[in-house]
Coordinates of C-alpha atoms in Angstrom, one line a residue:
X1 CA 177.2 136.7 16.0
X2 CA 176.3 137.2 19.4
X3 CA 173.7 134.7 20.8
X4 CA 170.2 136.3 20.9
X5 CA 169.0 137.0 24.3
X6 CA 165.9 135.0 26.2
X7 CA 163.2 137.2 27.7
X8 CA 162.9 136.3 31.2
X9 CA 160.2 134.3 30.7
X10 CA 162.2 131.3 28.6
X11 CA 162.4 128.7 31.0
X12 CA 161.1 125.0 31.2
X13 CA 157.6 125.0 32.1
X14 CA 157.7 122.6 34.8
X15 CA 160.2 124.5 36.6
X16 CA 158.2 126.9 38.6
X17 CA 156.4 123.8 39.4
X18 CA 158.6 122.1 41.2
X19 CA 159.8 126.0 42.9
X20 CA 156.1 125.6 44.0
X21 CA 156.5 122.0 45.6
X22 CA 159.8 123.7 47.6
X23 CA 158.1 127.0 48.5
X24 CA 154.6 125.7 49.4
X25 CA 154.8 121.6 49.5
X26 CA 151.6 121.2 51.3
X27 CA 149.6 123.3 49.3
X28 CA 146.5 121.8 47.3
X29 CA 148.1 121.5 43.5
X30 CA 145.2 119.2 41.8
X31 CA 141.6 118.2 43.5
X32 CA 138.9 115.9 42.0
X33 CA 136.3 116.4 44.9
X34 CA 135.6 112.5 46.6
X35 CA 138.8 111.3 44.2
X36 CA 142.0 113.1 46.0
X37 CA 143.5 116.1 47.0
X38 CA 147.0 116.1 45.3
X39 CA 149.4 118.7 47.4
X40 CA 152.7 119.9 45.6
X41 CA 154.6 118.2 47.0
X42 CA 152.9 114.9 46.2
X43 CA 152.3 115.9 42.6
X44 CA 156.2 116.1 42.0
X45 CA 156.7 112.7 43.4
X46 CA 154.1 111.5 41.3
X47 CA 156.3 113.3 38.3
X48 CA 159.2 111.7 39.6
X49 CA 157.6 108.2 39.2
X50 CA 155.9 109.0 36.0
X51 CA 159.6 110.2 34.6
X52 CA 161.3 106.7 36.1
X53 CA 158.3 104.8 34.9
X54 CA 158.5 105.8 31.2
X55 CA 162.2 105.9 30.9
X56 CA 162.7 102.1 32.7
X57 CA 160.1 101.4 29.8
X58 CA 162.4 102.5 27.2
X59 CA 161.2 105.9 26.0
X60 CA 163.8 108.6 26.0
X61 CA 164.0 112.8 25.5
X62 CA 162.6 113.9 22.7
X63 CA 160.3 110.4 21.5
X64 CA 156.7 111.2 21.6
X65 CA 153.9 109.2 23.8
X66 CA 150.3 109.3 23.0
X67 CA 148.2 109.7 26.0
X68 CA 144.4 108.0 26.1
X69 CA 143.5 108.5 30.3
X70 CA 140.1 109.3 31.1
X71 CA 141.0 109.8 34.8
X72 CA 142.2 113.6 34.6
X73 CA 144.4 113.9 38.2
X74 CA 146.2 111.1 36.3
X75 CA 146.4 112.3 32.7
X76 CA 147.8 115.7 34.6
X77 CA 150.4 114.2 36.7
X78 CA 151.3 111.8 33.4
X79 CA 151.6 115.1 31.3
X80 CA 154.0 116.7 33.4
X81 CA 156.0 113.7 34.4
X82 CA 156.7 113.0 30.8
X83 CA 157.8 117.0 30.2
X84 CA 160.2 116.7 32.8
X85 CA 161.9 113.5 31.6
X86 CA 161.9 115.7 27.8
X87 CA 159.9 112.9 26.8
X88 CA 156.6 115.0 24.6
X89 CA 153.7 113.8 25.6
X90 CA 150.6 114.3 23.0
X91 CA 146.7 113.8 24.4
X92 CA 145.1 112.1 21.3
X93 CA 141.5 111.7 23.2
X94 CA 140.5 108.8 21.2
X95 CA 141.1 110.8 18.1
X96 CA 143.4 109.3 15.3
X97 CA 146.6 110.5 15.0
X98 CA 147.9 112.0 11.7
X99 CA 150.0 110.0 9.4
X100 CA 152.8 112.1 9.6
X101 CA 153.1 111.8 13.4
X102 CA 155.4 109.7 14.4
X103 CA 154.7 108.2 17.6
X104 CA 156.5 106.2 20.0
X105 CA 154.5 105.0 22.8
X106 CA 151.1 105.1 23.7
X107 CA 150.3 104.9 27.2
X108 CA 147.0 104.8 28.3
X109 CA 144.3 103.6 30.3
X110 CA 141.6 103.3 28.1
X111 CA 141.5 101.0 25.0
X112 CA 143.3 102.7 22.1
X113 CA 143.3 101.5 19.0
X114 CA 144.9 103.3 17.1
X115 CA 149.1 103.7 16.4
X116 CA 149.3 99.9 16.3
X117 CA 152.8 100.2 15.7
X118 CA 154.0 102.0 18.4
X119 CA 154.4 100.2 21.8
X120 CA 151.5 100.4 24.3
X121 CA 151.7 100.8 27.7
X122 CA 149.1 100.6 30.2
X123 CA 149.0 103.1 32.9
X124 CA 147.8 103.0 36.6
X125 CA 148.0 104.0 39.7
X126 CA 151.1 102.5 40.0
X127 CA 152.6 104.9 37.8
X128 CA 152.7 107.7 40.1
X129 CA 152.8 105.7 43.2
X130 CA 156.0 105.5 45.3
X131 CA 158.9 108.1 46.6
X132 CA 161.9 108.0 43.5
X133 CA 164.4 110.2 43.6
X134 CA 164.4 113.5 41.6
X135 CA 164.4 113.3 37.7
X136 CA 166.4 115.9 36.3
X137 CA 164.6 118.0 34.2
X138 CA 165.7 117.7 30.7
X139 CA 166.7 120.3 29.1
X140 CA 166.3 123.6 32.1
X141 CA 166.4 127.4 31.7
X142 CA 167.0 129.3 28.4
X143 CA 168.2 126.2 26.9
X144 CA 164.2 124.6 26.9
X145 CA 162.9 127.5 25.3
X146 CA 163.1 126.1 21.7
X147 CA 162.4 122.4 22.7
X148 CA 159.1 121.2 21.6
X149 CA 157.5 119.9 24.7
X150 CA 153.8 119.4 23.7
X151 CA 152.0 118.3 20.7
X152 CA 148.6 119.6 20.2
X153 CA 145.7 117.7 18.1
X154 CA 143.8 120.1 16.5
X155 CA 140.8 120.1 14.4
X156 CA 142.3 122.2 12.1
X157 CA 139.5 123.3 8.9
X158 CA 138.1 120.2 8.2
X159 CA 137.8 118.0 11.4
X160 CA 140.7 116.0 10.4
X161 CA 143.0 116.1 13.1
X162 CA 146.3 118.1 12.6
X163 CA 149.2 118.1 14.5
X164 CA 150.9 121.4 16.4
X165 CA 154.6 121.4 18.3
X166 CA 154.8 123.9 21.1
X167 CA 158.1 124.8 22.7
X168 CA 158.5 125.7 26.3
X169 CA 158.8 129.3 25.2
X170 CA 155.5 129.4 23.3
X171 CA 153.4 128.1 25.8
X172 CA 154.8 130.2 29.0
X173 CA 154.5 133.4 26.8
X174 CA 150.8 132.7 25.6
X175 CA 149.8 131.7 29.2
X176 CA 151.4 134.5 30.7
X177 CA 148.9 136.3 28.2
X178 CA 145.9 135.2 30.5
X179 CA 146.9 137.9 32.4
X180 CA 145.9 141.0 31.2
X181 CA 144.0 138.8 27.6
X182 CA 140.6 138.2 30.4
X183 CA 140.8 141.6 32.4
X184 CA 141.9 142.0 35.9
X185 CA 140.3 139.3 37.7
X186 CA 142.1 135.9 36.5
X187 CA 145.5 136.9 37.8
X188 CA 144.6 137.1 41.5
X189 CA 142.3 133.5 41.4
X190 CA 144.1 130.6 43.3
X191 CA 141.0 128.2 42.5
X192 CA 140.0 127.1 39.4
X193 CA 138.3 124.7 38.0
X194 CA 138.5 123.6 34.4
X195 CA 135.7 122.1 32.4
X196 CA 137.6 121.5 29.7
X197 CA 139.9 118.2 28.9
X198 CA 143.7 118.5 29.6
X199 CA 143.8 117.4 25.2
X200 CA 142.6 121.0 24.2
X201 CA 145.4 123.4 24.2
X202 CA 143.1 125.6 27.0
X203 CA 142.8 123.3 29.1
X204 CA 146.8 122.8 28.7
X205 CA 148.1 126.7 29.2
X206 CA 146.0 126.5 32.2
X207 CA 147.8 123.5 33.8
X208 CA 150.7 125.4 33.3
X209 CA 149.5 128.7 34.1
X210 CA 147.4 127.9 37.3
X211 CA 150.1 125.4 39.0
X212 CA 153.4 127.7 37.9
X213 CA 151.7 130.3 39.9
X214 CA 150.9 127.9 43.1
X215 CA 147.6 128.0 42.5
X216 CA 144.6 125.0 42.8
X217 CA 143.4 123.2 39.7
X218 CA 140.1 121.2 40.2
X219 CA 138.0 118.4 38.0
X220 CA 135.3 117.0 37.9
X221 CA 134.8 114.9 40.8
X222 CA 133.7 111.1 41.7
X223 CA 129.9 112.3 40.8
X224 CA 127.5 115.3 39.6
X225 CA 126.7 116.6 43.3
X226 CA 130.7 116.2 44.9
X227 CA 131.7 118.3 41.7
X228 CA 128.9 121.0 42.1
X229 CA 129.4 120.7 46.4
X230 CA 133.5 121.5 45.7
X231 CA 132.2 124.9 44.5
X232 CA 130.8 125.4 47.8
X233 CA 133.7 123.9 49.7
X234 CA 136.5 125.0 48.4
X235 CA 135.5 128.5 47.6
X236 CA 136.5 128.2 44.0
X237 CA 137.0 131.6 42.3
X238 CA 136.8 130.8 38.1
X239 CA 136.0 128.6 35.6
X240 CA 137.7 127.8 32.3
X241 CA 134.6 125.7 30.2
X242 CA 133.3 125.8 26.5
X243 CA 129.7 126.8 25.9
X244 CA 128.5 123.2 25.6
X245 CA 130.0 122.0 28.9
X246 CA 128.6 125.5 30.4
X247 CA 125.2 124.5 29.9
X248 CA 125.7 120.8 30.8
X249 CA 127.1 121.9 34.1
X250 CA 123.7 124.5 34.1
X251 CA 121.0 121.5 33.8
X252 CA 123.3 119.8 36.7
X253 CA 122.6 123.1 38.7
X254 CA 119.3 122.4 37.7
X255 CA 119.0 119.4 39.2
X256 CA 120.6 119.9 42.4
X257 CA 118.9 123.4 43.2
X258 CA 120.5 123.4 46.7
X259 CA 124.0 123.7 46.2
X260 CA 124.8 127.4 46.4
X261 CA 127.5 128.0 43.5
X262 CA 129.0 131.9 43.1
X263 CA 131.9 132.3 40.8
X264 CA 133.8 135.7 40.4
X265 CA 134.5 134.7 36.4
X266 CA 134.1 132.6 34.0
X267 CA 135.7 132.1 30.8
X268 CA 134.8 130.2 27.8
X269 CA 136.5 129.0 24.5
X270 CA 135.8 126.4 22.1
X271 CA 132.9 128.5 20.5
X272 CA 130.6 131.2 20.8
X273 CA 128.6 132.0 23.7
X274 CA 124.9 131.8 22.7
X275 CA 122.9 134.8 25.1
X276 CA 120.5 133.1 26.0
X277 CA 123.1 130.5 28.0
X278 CA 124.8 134.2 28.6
X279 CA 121.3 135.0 30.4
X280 CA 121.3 131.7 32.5
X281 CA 124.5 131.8 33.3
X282 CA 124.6 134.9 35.0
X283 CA 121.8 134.8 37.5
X284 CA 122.9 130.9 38.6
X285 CA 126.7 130.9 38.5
X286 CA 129.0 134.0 37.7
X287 CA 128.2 137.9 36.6
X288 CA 131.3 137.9 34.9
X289 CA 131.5 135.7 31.8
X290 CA 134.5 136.4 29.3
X291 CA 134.0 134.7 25.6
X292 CA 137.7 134.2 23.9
X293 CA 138.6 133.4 20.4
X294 CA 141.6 131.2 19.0
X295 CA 143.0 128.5 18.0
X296 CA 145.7 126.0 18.6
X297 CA 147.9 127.9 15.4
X298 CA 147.5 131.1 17.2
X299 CA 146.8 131.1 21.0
X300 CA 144.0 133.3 21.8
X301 CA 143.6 136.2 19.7
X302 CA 139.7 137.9 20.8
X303 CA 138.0 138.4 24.2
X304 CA 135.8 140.5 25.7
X305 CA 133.4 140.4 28.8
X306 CA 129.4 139.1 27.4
X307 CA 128.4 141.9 29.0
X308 CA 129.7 144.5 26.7
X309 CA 128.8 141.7 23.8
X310 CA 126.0 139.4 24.2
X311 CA 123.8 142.0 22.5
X312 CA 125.4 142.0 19.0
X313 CA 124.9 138.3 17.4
X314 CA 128.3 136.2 16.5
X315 CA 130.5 138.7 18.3
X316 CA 133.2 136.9 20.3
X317 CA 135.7 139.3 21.7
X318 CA 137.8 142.6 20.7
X319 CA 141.3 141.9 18.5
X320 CA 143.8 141.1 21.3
X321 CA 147.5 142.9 21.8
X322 CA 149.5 140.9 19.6
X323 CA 147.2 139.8 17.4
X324 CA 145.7 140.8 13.8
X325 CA 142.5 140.2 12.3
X326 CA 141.7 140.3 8.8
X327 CA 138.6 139.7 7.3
X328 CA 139.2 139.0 3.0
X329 CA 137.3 138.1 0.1
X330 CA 137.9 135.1 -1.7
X331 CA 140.5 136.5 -3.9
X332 CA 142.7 137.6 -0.1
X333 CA 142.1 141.1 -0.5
X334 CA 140.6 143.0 2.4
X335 CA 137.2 144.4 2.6
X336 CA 135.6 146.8 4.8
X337 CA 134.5 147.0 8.2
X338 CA 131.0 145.3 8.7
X339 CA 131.8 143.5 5.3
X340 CA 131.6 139.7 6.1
X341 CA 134.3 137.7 4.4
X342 CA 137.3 135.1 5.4
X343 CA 138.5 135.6 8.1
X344 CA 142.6 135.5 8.7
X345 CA 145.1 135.7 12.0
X346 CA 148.7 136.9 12.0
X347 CA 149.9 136.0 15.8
X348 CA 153.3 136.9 17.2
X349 CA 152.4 133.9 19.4
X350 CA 151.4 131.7 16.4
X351 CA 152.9 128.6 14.7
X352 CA 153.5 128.6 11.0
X353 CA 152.9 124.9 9.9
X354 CA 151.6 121.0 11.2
X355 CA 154.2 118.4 11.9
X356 CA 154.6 116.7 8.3
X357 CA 151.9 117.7 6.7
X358 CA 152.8 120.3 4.3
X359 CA 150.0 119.7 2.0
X360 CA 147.4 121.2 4.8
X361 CA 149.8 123.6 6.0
X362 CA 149.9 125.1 2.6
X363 CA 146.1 125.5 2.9
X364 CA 145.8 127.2 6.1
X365 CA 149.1 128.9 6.4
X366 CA 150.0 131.3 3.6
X367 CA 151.7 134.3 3.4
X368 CA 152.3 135.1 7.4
X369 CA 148.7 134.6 8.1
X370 CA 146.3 131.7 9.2
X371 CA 143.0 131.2 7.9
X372 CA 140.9 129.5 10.7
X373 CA 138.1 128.6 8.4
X374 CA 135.4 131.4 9.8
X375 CA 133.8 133.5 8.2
X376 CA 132.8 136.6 9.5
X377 CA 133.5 140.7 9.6
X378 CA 135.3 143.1 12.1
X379 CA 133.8 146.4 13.2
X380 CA 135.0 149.5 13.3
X381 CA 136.3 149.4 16.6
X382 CA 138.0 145.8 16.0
X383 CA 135.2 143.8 17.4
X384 CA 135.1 140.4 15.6
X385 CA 131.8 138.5 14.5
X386 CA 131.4 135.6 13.3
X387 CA 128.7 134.4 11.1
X388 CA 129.9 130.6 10.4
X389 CA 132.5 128.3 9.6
X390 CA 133.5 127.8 5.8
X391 CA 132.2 124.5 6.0
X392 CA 129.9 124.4 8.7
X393 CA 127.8 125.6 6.1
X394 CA 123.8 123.8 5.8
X395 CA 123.6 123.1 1.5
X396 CA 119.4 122.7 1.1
X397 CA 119.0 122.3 -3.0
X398 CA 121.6 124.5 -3.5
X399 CA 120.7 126.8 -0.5
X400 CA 123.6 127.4 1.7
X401 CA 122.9 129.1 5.3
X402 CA 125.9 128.8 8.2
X403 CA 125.0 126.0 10.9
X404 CA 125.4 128.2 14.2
X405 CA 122.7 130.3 12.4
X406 CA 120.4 127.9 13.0
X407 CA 121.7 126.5 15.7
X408 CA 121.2 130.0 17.6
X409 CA 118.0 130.4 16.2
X410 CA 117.0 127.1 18.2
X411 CA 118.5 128.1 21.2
X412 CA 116.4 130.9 21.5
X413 CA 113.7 128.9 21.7
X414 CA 112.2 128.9 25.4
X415 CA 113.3 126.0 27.5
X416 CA 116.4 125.2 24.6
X417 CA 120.1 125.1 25.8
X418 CA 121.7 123.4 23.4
X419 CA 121.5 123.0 19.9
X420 CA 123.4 121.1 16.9
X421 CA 122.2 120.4 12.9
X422 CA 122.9 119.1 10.2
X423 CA 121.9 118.0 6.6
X424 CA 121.3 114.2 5.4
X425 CA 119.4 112.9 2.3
X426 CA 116.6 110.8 3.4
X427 CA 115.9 106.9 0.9
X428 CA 113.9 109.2 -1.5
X429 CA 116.8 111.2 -2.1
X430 CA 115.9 114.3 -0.7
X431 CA 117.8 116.8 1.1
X432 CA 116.6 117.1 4.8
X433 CA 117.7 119.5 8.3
X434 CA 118.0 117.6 11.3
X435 CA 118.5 119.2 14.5
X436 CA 119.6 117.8 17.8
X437 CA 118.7 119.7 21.0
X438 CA 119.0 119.7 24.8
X439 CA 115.6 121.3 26.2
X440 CA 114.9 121.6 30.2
X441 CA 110.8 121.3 29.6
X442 CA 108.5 119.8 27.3
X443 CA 108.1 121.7 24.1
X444 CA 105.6 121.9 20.8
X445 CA 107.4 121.0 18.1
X446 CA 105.4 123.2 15.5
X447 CA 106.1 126.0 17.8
X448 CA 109.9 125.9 17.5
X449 CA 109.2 125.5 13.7
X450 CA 107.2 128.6 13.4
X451 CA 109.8 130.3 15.9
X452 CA 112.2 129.3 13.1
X453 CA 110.3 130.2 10.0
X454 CA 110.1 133.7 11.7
X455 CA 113.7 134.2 11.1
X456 CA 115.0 131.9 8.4
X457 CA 113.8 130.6 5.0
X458 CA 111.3 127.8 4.9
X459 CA 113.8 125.1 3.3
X460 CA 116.1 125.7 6.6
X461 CA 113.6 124.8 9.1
X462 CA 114.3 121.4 10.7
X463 CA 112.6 118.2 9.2
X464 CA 113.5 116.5 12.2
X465 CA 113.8 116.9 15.8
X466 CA 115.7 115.1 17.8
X467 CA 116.2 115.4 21.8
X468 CA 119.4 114.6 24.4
X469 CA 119.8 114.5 27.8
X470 CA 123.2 116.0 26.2
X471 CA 125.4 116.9 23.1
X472 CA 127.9 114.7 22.6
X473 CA 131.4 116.9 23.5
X474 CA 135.3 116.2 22.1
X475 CA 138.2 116.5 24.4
X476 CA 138.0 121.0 23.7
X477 CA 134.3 121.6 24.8
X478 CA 133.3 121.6 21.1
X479 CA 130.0 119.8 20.3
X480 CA 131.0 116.4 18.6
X481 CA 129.3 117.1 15.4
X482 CA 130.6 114.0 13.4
X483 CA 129.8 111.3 16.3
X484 CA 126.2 113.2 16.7
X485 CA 125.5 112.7 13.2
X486 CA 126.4 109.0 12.9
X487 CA 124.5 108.0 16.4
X488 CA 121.2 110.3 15.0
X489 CA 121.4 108.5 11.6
X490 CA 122.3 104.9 12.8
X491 CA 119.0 105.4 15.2
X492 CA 117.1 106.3 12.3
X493 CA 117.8 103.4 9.8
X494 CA 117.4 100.6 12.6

């Protein structure tokens, strides 16, 4: 039979990279304002090292390195290094890796602890210092289009991290989405900064999508004000960010009322956009905030601009060209619009298993669809809302209300940007809500209780209060409910 034909698009994804580095070498590629300035040109000699670095090491095309570095220009320039050389490079964020990944080196610059077995290397400056001759890139063309390049730790339904392969095909494909998925203002930017770690699979498709197109990526910088101030000198155009590093970056804005910062758009995964963050946001940064909805399994398969939104609570974005939503009961069979239920994706652009771990893919993946673990319901008109996560869920004596209920509910409360809960039993045995918040002024607590008690059962209302400078954050924006709970409860009992 004759060999199936590539779409135009099939290529290795660090190819138009290194076009970029011929057709524009002194362009601005990666800035960390008060760090560097990383032209094209230098960021593919810093490939090159990266790719002579790890293979001199021993680590060949197709083994898989774990990457721990905390120092983003490098984790960026280690990334693509390592995709060149065919060598799959995986961000594990100080996350675990699942038994049934295999993996062969862990480089890093950061203490890892994890994946004792596999050999460590320690990673510097060094690494992507010096002028090497050109790597080949291994494989090119149509022939990379089915080669897993990048692994992707996800969260999957339970908070135990999961493993996802991408190819070179599926990730040029869903970040050539971006440019019709967040209207028609993303695919002209040239500068963008991203709030979000290079580990999420957000933060990834934009490395890709951003640099393939010659465009400026920038981080956070040396401190607070040089990150704010590269707003203001650089004249950068969007932001990619989750809602929890949003408002962070807000209270930093806050604090440094001077610095003038205007965005044309913003967009934000991870979670959904709370309106009242929607409300600061717009007056202080951007009038143009997009929410999105995904997942690692699926790429992104909802937007929508807040605007059109932010009025209707849990919605997160219309059903996206080639994508499918279904919301089902707990026997899988459909229910109407406006019904809540489970809520399931079919993606053209979707995977249809983890690496080695059949037992959880048969969970999540079953019959052509992917159940996230939301629940929610779909409108009419395909809007999608959700109401919770399956086991998000706040159990009370047997009560059971979803966690970004309440969590919502608190950060309505005047002066509240952030919010996070959850339930512990206290010596005596009891049951008891505690709730973890980010507040800009002093508040009353029995006012925020009665502000609660106006909109959710008694039993719901938090027991205890607890404030933060700020919420604890994993590697994709998300608020680090696991590390939260541990730090509140080993605070309590000492």
């Amino acid at each position: 039979p004759a060999q199936r034909a590539r779409p135009f698009l099939a290529m290795n994804i660090v190819e138009p990279i290194l076009f970029q580095a011929k057709f524009q070498p002194e362009a601005p590629a990666l800035c960390a304002q008060g760090r560097d300035i990383v032209s094209y040109a230098k960021l593919v000699a810093q490939m090159n090292s990266v790719a002579c670095r790890a293979m001199a090491s021993g680590l060949k095309r197709g083994d898989i390195a774990a990457l721990s570095i905390d120092d983003q220009l490098l984790h960026a320039a280690v990334i693509l290094g390592l995709t060149q050389a065919g060598i799959v490079p995986v961000s594990v964020a100080m996350q675990k890796p699942p038994a049934g990944l295999k993996i062969d080196a862990v480089i890093a610059n950061t203490a890892y602890p994890f994946a004792t077995e596999a050999r460590h290397l320690p990673v510097d400056a060094t690494w992507i210092a010096g002028d090497r001759a050109p790597v080949q890139i291994a494989p090119a063309g149509s022939a990379a289009a089915d080669e897993v390049c990048r692994i992707v730790l996800t969260s999957g339904t339970t908070g135990t991290p999961r493993a996802v392969a991408l190819t070179h095909e599926i990730i040029t494909v869903r970040a050539a989405r971006f440019d019709y998925l967040t209207g028609n203002r993303l695919p002209k930017f040239l500068r963008v900064f991203i709030g979000i770690g290079l580990a999420s699979s957000l933060g990834y498709y934009f490395l890709s999508y951003i640099l393939g197109r010659g465009g400026t990526l920038f981080f956070q910088g040396e401190s607070l004000d040089n990150t704010l101030r590269s707003f203001e000198m650089f004249g950068i155009e969007g932001m990619l960010t989750s809602p929890s590093t949003l408002a962070q970056l807000l209270g930093a804005c806050d604090r440094y009322p001077s610095i003038e910062l205007r965005l044309d758009s913003i967009i934000s995964g991870g979670s959904m956009v709370p309106q009242p963050l929607f409300q600061r946001a717009v007056p202080r940064l951007c009038s143009n905030l997009v929410s999105t909805y995904g997942a690692t399994e699926t790429a992104l398969v909802a937007t929508a601009s807040m605007h059109r939104i932010a009025h209707i609570p849990g919605a997160v974005g219309y059903v996206a060209p080639g994508a499918r939503i279904e919301i089902v009961d707990e026997n899988d069979c459909p229910v109407s619009a406006g019904t809540e239920g489970i809520v399931r994706v079919r993606s053209e652009f979707g995977v249809d298993r983890y690496i080695d771990d059949p037992i959880e893919s048969a969970k999540v993946f079953r019959n052509d669809w992917f159940y996230p673990g939301d629940l929610g319901s779909l409108s009419a008109d395909n809007l999608l809302i959700i109401s919770g996560r399956e086991y998000d869920v706040l159990n009370v004596g047997g009560a059971k209300l979803a966690a970004e209920r309440l969590e919502a509910i608190l950060a309505s409360f005047q002066g509240i940007s952030e919010a996070a809960v959850f339930v512990a039993t206290s010596p005596r045995g009891v049951d008891e809500v505690w709730a973890a918040i980010v507040c800009r002024e002093k508040f009353d607590p029995e006012l925020l209780r009665a502000h609660c008690r106006r909109q959710i059962a008694s039993h719901f209302v938090p027991d205890h209060l607890v404030t933060f400078e700020a919420l604890p954050i994993t590697a994709t924006g998300k608020v680090d409910r696991q590390r939260l709970k541990q730090t509140i409860m080993a605070s309590a009992q000492s």
